[in-house]
CSV table of C-alpha atoms and ligand atoms in Angstrom, one decimal:
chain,number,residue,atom,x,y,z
A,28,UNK,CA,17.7,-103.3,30.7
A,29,UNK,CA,19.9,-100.2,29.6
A,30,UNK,CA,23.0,-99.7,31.0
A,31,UNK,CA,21.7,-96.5,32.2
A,32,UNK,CA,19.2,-97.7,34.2
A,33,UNK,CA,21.9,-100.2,36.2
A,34,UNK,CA,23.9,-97.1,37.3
A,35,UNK,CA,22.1,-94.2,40.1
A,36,UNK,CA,19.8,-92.1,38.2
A,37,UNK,CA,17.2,-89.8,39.0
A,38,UNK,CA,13.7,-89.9,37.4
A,39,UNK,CA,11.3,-87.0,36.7
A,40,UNK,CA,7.5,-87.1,38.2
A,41,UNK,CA,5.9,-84.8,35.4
A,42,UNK,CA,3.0,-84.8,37.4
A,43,UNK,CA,4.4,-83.1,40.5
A,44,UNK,CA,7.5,-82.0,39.0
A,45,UNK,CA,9.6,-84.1,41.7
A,46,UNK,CA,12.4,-85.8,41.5
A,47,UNK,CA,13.0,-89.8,42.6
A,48,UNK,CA,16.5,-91.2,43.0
A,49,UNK,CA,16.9,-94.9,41.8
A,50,UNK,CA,19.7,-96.8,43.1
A,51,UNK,CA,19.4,-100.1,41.4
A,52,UNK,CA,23.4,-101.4,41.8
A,53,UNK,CA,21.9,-101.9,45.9
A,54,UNK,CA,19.4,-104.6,44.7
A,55,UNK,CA,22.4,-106.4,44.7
A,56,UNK,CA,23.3,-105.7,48.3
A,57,UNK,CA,23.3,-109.0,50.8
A,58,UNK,CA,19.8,-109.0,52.4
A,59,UNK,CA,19.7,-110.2,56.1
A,60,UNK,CA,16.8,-108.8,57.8
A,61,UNK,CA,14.5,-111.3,58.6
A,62,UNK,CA,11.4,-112.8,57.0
A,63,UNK,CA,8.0,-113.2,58.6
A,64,UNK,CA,4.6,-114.6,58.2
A,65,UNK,CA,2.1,-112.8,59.5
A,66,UNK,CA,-0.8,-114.4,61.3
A,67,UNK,CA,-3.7,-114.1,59.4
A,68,UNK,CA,-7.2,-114.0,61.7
A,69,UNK,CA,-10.5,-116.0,60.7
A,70,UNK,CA,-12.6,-113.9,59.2
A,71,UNK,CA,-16.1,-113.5,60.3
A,72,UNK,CA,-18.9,-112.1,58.0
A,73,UNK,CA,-20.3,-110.3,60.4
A,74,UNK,CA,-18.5,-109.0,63.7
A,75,UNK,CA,-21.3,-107.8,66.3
A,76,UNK,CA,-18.2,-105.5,67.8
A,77,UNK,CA,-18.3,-103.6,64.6
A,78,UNK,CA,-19.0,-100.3,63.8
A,79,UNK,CA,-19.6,-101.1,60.0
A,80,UNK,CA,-21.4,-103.7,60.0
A,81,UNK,CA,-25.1,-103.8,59.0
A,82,UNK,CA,-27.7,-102.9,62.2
A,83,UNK,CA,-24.2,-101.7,64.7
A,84,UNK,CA,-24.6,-99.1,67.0
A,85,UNK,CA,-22.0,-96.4,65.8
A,86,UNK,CA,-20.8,-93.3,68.3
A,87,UNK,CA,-23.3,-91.0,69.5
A,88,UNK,CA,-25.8,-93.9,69.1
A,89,UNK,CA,-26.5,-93.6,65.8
A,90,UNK,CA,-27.4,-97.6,64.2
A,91,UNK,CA,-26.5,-98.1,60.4
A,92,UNK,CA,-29.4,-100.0,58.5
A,93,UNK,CA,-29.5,-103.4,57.7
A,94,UNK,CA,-28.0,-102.2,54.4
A,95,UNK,CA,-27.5,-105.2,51.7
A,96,UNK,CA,-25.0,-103.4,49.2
A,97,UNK,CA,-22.9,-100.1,50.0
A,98,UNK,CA,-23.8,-98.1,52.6
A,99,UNK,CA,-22.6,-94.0,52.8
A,100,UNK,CA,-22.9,-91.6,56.2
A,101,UNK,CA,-21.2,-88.8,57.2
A,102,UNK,CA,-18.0,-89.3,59.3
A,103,UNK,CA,-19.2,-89.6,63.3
A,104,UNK,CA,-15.2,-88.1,64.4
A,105,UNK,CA,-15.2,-85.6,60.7
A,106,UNK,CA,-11.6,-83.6,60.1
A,107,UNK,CA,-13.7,-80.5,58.5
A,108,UNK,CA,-16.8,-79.6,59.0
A,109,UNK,CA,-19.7,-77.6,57.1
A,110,UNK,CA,-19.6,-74.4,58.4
A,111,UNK,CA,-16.4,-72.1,58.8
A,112,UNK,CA,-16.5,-70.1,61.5
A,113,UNK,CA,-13.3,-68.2,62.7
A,114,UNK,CA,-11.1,-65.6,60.6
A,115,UNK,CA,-8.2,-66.0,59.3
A,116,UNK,CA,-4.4,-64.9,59.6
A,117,UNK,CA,-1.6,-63.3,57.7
A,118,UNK,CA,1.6,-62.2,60.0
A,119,UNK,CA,4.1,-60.6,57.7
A,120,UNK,CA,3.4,-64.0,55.2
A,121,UNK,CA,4.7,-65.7,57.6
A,122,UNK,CA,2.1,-66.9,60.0
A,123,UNK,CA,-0.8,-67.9,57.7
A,124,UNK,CA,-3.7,-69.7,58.4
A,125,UNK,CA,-7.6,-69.3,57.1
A,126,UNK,CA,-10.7,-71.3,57.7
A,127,UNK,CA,-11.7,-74.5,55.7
A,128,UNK,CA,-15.2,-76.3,55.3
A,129,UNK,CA,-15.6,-79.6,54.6
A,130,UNK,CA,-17.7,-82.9,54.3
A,131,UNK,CA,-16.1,-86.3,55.4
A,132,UNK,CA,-17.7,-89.7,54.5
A,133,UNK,CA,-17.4,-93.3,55.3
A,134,UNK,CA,-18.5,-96.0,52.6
A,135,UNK,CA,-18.9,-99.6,53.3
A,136,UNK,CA,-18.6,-101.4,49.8
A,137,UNK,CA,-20.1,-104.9,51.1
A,138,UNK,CA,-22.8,-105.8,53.9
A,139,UNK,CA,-20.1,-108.3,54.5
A,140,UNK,CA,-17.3,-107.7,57.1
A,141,UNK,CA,-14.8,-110.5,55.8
A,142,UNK,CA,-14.7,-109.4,52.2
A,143,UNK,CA,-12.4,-106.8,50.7
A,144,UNK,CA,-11.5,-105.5,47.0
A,145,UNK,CA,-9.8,-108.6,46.0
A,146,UNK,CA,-12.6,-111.1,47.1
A,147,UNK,CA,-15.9,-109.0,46.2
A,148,UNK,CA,-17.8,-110.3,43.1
A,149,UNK,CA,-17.6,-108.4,40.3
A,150,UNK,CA,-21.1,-107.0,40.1
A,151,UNK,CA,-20.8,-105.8,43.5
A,152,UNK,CA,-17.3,-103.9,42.7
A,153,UNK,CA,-19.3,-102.0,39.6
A,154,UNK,CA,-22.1,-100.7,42.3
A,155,UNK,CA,-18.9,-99.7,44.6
A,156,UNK,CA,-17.6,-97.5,41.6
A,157,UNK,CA,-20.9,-96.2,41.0
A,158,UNK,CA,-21.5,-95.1,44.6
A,159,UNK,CA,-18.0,-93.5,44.3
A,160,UNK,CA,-19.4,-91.9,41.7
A,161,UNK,CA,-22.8,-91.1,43.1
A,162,UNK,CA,-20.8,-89.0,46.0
A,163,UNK,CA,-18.5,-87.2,43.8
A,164,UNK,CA,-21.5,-85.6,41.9
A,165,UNK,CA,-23.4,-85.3,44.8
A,166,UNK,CA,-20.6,-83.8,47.0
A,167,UNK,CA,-18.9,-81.3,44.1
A,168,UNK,CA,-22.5,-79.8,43.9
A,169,UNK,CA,-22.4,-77.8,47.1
A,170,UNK,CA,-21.0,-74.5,46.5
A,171,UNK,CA,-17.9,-74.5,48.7
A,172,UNK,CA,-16.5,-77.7,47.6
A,173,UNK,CA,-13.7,-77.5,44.9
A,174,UNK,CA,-12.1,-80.8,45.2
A,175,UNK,CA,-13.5,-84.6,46.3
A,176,UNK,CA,-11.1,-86.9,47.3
A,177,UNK,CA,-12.3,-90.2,47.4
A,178,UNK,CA,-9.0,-93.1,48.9
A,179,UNK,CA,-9.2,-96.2,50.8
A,180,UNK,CA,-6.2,-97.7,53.4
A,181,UNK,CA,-6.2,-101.0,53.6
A,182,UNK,CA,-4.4,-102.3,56.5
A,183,UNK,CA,-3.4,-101.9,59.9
A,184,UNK,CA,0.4,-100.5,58.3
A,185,UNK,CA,-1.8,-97.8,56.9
A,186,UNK,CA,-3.7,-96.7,59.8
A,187,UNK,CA,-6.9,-98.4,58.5
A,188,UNK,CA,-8.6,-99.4,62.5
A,189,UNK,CA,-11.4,-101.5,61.1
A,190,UNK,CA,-10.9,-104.8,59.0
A,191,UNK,CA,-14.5,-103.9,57.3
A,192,UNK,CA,-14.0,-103.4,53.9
A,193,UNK,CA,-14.3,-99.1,53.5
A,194,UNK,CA,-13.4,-96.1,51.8
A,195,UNK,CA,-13.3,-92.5,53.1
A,196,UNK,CA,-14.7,-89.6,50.9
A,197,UNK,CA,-13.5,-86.0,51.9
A,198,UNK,CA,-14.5,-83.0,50.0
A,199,UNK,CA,-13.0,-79.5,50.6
A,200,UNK,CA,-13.3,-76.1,50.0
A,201,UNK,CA,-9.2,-75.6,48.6
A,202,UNK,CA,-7.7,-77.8,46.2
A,203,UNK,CA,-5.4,-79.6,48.1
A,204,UNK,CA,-1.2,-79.8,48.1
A,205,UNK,CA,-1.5,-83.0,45.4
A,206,UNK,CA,-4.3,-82.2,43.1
A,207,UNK,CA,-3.3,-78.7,42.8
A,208,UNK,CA,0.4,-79.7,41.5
A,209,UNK,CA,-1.3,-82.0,39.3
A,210,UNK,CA,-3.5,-79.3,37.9
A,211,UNK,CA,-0.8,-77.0,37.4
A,212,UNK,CA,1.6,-79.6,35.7
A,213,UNK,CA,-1.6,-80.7,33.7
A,214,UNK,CA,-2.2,-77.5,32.1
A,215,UNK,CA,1.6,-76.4,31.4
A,216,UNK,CA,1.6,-79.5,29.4
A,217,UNK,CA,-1.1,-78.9,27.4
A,218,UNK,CA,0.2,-75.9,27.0
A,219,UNK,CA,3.4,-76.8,25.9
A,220,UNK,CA,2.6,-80.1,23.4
A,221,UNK,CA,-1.2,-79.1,22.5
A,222,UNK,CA,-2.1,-82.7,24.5
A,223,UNK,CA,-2.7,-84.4,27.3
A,224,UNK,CA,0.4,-85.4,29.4
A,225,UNK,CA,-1.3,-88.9,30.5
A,226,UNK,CA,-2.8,-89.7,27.8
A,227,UNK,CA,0.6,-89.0,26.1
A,228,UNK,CA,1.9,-91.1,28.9
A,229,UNK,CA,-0.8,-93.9,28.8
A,230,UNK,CA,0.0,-94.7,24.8
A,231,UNK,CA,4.4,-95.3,26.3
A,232,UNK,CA,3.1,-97.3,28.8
A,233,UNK,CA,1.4,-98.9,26.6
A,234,UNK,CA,4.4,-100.7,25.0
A,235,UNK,CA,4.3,-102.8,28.3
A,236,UNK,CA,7.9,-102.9,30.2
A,237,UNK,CA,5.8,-101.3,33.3
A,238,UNK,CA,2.6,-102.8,32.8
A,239,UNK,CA,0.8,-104.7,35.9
A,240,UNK,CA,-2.4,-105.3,34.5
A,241,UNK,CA,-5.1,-103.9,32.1
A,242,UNK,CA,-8.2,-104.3,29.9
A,243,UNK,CA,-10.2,-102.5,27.3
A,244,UNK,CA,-10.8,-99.1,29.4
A,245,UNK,CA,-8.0,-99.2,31.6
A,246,UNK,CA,-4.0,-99.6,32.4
A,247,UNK,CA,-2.5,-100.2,35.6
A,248,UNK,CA,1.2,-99.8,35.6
A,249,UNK,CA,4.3,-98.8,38.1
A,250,UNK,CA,4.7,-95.3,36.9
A,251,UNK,CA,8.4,-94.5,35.7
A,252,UNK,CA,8.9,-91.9,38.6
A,253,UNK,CA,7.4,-94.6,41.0
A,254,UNK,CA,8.6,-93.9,45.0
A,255,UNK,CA,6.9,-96.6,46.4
A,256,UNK,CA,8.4,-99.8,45.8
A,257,UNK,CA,5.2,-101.2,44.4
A,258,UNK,CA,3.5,-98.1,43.6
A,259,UNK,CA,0.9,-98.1,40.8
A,260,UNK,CA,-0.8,-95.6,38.5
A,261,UNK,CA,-4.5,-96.5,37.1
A,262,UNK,CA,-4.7,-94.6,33.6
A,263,UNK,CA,-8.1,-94.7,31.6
A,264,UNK,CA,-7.4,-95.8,28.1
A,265,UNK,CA,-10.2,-93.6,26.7
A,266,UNK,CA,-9.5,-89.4,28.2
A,267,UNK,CA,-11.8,-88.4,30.8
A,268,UNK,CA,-11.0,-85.7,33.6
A,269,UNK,CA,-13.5,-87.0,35.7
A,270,UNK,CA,-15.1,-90.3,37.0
A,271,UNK,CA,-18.5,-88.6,36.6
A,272,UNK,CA,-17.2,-89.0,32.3
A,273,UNK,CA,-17.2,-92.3,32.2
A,274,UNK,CA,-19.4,-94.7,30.2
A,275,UNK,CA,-21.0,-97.7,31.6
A,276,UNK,CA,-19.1,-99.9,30.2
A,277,UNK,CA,-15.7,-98.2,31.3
A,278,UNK,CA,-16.7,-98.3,35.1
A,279,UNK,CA,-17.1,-102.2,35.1
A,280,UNK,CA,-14.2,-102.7,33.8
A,281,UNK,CA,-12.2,-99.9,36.5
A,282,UNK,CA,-14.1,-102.2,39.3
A,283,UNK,CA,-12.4,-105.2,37.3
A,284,UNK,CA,-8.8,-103.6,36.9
A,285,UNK,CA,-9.1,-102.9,40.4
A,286,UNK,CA,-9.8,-106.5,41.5
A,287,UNK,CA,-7.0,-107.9,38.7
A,288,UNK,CA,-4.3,-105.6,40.4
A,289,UNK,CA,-5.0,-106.0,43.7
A,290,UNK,CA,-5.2,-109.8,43.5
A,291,UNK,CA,-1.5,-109.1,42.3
A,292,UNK,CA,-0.7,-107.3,45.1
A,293,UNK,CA,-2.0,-110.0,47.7
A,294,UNK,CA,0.0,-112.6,45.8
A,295,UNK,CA,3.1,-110.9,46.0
A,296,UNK,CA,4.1,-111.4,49.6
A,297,UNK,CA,1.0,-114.1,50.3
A,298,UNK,CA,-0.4,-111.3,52.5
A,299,UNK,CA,-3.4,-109.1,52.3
A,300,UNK,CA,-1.5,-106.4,50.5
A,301,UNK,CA,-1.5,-102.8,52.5
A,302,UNK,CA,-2.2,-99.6,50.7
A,303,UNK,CA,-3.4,-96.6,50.7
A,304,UNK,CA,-5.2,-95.9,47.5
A,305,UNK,CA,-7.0,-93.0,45.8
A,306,UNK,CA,-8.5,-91.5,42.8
A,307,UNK,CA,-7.2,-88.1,41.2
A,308,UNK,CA,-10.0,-86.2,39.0
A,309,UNK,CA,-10.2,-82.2,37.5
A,310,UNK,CA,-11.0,-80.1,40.5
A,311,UNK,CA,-13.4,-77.3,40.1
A,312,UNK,CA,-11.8,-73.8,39.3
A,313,UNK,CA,-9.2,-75.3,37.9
A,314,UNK,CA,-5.7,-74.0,35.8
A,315,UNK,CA,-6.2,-76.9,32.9
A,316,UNK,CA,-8.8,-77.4,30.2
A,317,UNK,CA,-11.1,-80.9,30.9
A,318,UNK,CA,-9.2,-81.9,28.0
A,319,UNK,CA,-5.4,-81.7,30.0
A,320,UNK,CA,-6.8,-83.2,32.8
A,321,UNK,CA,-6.5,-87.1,32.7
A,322,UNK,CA,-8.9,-89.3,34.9
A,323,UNK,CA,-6.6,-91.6,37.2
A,324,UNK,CA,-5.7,-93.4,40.4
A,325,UNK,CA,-2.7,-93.8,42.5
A,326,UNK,CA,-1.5,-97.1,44.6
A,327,UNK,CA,0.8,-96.6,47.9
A,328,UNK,CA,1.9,-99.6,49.0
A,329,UNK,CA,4.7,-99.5,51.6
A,330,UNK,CA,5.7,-103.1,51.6
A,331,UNK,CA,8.9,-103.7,50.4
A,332,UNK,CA,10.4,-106.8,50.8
A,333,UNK,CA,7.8,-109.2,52.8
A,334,UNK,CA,4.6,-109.0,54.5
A,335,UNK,CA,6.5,-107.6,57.3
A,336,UNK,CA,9.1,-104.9,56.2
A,337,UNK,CA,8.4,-102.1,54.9
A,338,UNK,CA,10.3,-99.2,53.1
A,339,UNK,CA,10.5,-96.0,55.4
A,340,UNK,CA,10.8,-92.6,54.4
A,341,UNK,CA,13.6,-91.5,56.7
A,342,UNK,CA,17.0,-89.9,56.7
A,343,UNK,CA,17.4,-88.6,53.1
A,344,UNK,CA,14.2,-89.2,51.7
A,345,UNK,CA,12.7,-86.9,54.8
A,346,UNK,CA,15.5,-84.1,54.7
A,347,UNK,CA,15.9,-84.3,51.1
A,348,UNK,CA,13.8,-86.4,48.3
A,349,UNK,CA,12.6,-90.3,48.1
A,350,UNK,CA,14.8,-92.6,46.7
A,351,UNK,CA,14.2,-96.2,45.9
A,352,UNK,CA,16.6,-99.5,45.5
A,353,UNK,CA,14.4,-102.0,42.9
A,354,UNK,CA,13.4,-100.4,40.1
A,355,UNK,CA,10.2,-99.6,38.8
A,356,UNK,CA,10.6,-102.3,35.6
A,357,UNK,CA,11.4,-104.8,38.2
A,358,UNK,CA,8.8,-104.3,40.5
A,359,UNK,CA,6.1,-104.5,37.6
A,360,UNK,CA,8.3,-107.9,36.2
A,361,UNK,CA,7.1,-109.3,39.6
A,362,UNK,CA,3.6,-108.6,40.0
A,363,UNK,CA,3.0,-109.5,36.3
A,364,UNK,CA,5.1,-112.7,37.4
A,365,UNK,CA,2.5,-113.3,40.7
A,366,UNK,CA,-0.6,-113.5,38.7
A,367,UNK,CA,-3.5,-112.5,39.2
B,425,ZN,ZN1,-18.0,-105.1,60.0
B,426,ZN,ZN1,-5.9,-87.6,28.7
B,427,ZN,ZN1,-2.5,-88.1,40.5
């Protein structure tokens, strides 16, 4: 390790264009907090109390087939909705509010209601990404939507109410808070060095210190500005600015990397691994080229130390900026070290 990195530092996010402090001198700090196992429940494959699962009565009545693969519907309790109605607001620029449509899905990847990323054959993860990619076309083709967000939390930790393995799909008619300082940062890149800033990225990662996991079409490392203590970014090897670009051949192997990583993850802290996870593609109307804007996905994980505690963002990290303790090289060390 450099000496540098030993000492406090702060690291850049040239995605966002926020800042992470790193503290690593506290790895060093006496741990006493306590270390749990957390119960694990037998799993059923199918749970008749389930909302998910193939034949169920959902709210409102509605029963889902007896679907054998993936199964997509919209969202019986939906955050936005297809028609705007209502005006907007602008007090002095100072109250400001205006309407927003919006479609909210549920996917099932399996029939089954015991299986989850980690456990799913591989065949069945590639017709997962290609219903991902199925809605994102489908979705970005009505003419509000501008941006399809497509992210998964696994976990009670992360809010997720229903063990079934699931994603949500939400498109929107605004480029959201995220996406739209990625696009930004995207195109003043490209602007500024004539290339792509993750592919640019992708090749440094590439030498390996932060490296997780990869394969032909794809890396998965703890990005260098990580805040999450096991964060990870998924970079395609090959540029794309959308899912929709992808070959074949490169969408197996995402459905692999996915699977290798999050196998990692479970090992870690011998738990199933919370998280919420997502993927990042060009928006429509938006500030960069196709070719600044890199194809990716993002992995927020807020274990820290066990399958029990967590890192919170409180006290400075809320009022101020994140920080983080272990570093970035040494959280990739370990799940490298876990195995897959
Ligand atoms: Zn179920
Ligand atoms: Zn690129
Ligand atoms: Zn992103």
């Amino acid at each position: 390790m450099l000496e540098w990195m030993e000492r406090p530092h702060r690291r850049l996010n040239p995605l966002t264009g926020e800042w992470v402090l790193v503290s690593p001198q506290r790895t060093q700090r006496p741990w006493q907090g306590k270390v749990d196992q957390v119960a694990t429940r037998a799993a059923v494959q199918y749970d008749p109390s389930c909302y998910l699962c193939p034949g169920n009565e959902r709210a409102g009545g509605i029963r889902n087939p007896q679907y054998t693969s993936t199964f997509a519907f919209d969202n019986d309790f939906p955050a936005l909705t297809r028609s705007s109605e209502g005006g907007s607001l602008n007090e002095k620029d100072l109250l400001v509010a205006a309407p927003e449509r919006g479609v909210c899905r549920v996917m099932c990847f399996s029939p089954r209601h015991d299986l989850s990323i980690p456990s799913m054959e591989l065949a069945a993860l590639k017709t997962v990404v290609e219903a991902w990619r199925t809605e994102a076309i489908s979705l970005r083709s009505l003419p509000f939507v501008k941006y399809v967000q497509i992210f998964e939390n696994r976990g009670e930790l992360m809010g997720a109410s229903n063990p079934h393995p699931h994603c949500q799909i939400w498109a929107v008619e605004n480029i959201p808070n995220e996406v739209s300082m990625e696009d930004h940062r995207q195109a003043e890149y490209a602007q500024a060095h004539s290339t792509c800033l993750l592919c640019d990225y992708t090749l440094m990662e590439a030498r390996g210190e932060r490296v997780v996991c990869e394969n032909e079409s794809f890396l998965a490392a703890v990005p260098f500005w990580a805040v999450w203590p096991f964060e990870i970014i998924v970079l395609a090897k090959r540029h794309c600015a959308r899912l929709e670009d992808t070959t074949e051949t490169e969408r197996e192997h995402l459905g692999q990397i996915l699977q290798h990583l999050t196998r990692r993850y479970d090992a870690l802290f011998e738990t199933p691994f919370p998280y919420t996870m997502g993927f990042h593609e060009q928006p429509q109307e938006s500030a960069a080229p196709a070719a600044a804007w890199h194809f990716h996905a993002h992995y927020y994980p807020p274990l820290l130390r066990s399958a029990t505690i967590r890192k919170f963002m409180v006290g400075f990290e809320l009022l101020a900026g994140p920080q983080r303790d272990i570093t970035p090289e040494m959280a990739a060390a370990r799940l490298r070290e876990v195995g897959a």
